[in-house]
């Protein structure tokens, strides 16, 4: 159950990031802005950064799941960009914490995880899948390594610290039995009964989800995310024009 990869929805969106982005993009004043040297990063913490080039690679990957006419719909396009900002900001928080705590994975572990993943695909089907979804192999492997690191961090900091009592196991099993016997399931074949190991895994997942949000908020305070607002505005559609109009009215 790869919570690091899913973001809990993996996870609730980091609301403060969205507020921060909206606040920065809403800013603007009269007169010529002070010229600054170009900055390569688009998002960063004190330990981890995402360059503009990497951000655009991730955006191209995300856009591949949408119609090619996406650019003609600024509202939807910008929403996707902000979603990516939220996702990568949370990723930066997790990778910053991992770097700080010395949580990493070896090349051998990455290779083993890749081999295990490919077992589900017949010969050449994995490469065909990447090609069909326009996913560059280096980007896929880089993301695999990041996901392994984030999952290991969550294991270390949350999952392995969770305590599960026998009373909780009994309560969960009772609910499971009740649900499988419900009338709506009467026409279905009886599900395979969960053993204790499966019950513990389900409980651990539920408890991890409950504490994840507060844990992420703590990471937000420890590793503040800096957003290069000028470069982000250049990625969004229609922002420059709208701000220009606002500034003209203010003048």
CSV table of N, CA and C in Angstrom, one decimal, residues 42 50-68 70-71 77 80-81 84-85 87-88 130-136 139 143 235:
chain,number,residue,atom,x,y,z
A,42,UNK,N,11.9,26.3,-9.4
A,42,UNK,CA,10.5,26.7,-9.4
A,42,UNK,C,9.9,26.5,-8.0
A,50,UNK,N,13.1,21.8,-7.0
A,50,UNK,CA,12.6,21.3,-8.3
A,50,UNK,C,12.8,22.4,-9.3
A,51,UNK,N,13.6,22.2,-10.3
A,51,UNK,CA,14.0,23.2,-11.3
A,51,UNK,C,12.8,23.4,-12.2
A,52,UNK,N,12.8,24.5,-12.9
A,52,UNK,CA,11.7,24.8,-13.9
A,52,UNK,C,11.7,23.8,-15.0
A,53,UNK,N,12.8,23.3,-15.4
A,53,UNK,CA,12.9,22.2,-16.4
A,53,UNK,C,12.2,21.0,-15.9
A,54,UNK,N,12.5,20.6,-14.7
A,54,UNK,CA,11.9,19.3,-14.1
A,54,UNK,C,10.4,19.5,-14.0
A,55,UNK,N,10.0,20.7,-13.5
A,55,UNK,CA,8.6,21.0,-13.4
A,55,UNK,C,7.8,20.8,-14.7
A,56,UNK,N,8.4,21.4,-15.7
A,56,UNK,CA,7.8,21.3,-17.1
A,56,UNK,C,7.7,19.9,-17.6
A,57,UNK,N,8.7,19.1,-17.2
A,57,UNK,CA,8.7,17.7,-17.6
A,57,UNK,C,7.5,17.0,-16.9
A,58,UNK,N,7.4,17.3,-15.6
A,58,UNK,CA,6.3,16.7,-14.9
A,58,UNK,C,4.9,17.2,-15.4
A,59,UNK,N,4.9,18.4,-15.8
A,59,UNK,CA,3.6,19.0,-16.4
A,59,UNK,C,3.3,18.3,-17.7
A,60,UNK,N,4.3,18.1,-18.5
A,60,UNK,CA,4.0,17.4,-19.8
A,60,UNK,C,3.5,16.0,-19.6
A,61,UNK,N,4.0,15.4,-18.6
A,61,UNK,CA,3.5,14.0,-18.2
A,61,UNK,C,2.1,14.1,-17.8
A,62,UNK,N,1.8,15.0,-16.9
A,62,UNK,CA,0.4,15.2,-16.4
A,62,UNK,C,-0.6,15.6,-17.5
A,63,UNK,N,-0.1,16.4,-18.4
A,63,UNK,CA,-1.0,16.9,-19.5
A,63,UNK,C,-1.3,15.8,-20.5
A,64,UNK,N,-0.4,14.7,-20.6
A,64,UNK,CA,-0.6,13.7,-21.5
A,64,UNK,C,-1.9,12.9,-21.3
A,65,UNK,N,-2.5,13.0,-20.0
A,65,UNK,CA,-3.7,12.3,-19.7
A,65,UNK,C,-4.9,13.1,-20.1
A,66,UNK,N,-4.7,14.3,-20.7
A,66,UNK,CA,-5.8,15.2,-21.0
A,66,UNK,C,-5.9,15.4,-22.5
A,67,UNK,N,-7.0,15.9,-23.1
A,67,UNK,CA,-7.1,16.2,-24.5
A,67,UNK,C,-6.0,17.2,-24.9
A,68,UNK,N,-5.6,17.1,-26.2
A,68,UNK,CA,-4.6,18.1,-26.7
A,68,UNK,C,-5.1,19.5,-26.7
A,70,UNK,N,-6.3,21.0,-24.3
A,70,UNK,CA,-6.2,21.5,-22.9
A,70,UNK,C,-5.8,23.0,-22.8
A,71,UNK,N,-4.8,23.4,-23.6
A,71,UNK,CA,-4.2,24.7,-23.6
A,71,UNK,C,-5.3,25.8,-23.9
A,77,UNK,N,-6.5,24.2,-17.4
A,77,UNK,CA,-5.1,24.1,-17.5
A,77,UNK,C,-4.4,24.6,-16.2
A,80,UNK,N,-4.7,22.3,-13.3
A,80,UNK,CA,-3.7,21.2,-13.4
A,80,UNK,C,-2.4,21.7,-12.9
A,81,UNK,N,-2.0,22.9,-13.3
A,81,UNK,CA,-0.7,23.4,-12.9
A,81,UNK,C,-0.6,23.5,-11.3
A,84,UNK,N,-0.3,20.3,-9.7
A,84,UNK,CA,1.1,19.8,-9.7
A,84,UNK,C,2.0,20.5,-8.7
A,85,UNK,N,1.7,21.8,-8.5
A,85,UNK,CA,2.5,22.5,-7.5
A,85,UNK,C,2.2,21.9,-6.1
A,87,UNK,N,1.2,18.8,-5.5
A,87,UNK,CA,1.8,17.5,-5.4
A,87,UNK,C,3.3,17.5,-5.2
A,88,UNK,N,4.0,18.3,-6.0
A,88,UNK,CA,5.5,18.4,-5.9
A,88,UNK,C,5.9,19.1,-4.6
A,130,UNK,N,5.1,2.5,-21.3
A,130,UNK,CA,5.7,3.8,-21.1
A,130,UNK,C,5.5,4.6,-22.4
A,131,UNK,N,5.8,3.9,-23.5
A,131,UNK,CA,5.6,4.6,-24.8
A,131,UNK,C,4.2,5.1,-25.1
A,132,UNK,N,3.2,4.3,-24.8
A,132,UNK,CA,1.8,4.6,-25.0
A,132,UNK,C,1.4,5.8,-24.1
A,133,UNK,N,2.0,5.9,-22.9
A,133,UNK,CA,1.6,6.9,-22.0
A,133,UNK,C,2.6,8.1,-22.0
A,134,UNK,N,3.5,8.1,-23.0
A,134,UNK,CA,4.5,9.2,-23.2
A,134,UNK,C,5.3,9.5,-22.0
A,135,UNK,N,5.7,8.4,-21.3
A,135,UNK,CA,6.5,8.5,-20.1
A,135,UNK,C,7.9,8.2,-20.4
A,136,UNK,N,8.9,9.1,-20.3
A,136,UNK,CA,10.3,8.8,-20.6
A,136,UNK,C,10.8,7.8,-19.5
A,139,UNK,N,12.6,9.4,-16.4
A,139,UNK,CA,11.7,10.1,-15.5
A,139,UNK,C,10.9,9.0,-14.7
A,143,UNK,N,11.2,8.7,-10.6
A,143,UNK,CA,10.0,8.8,-9.7
A,143,UNK,C,9.9,7.5,-8.9
A,235,UNK,N,4.2,29.9,-16.4
A,235,UNK,CA,3.7,28.6,-16.8
A,235,UNK,C,2.2,28.7,-16.9
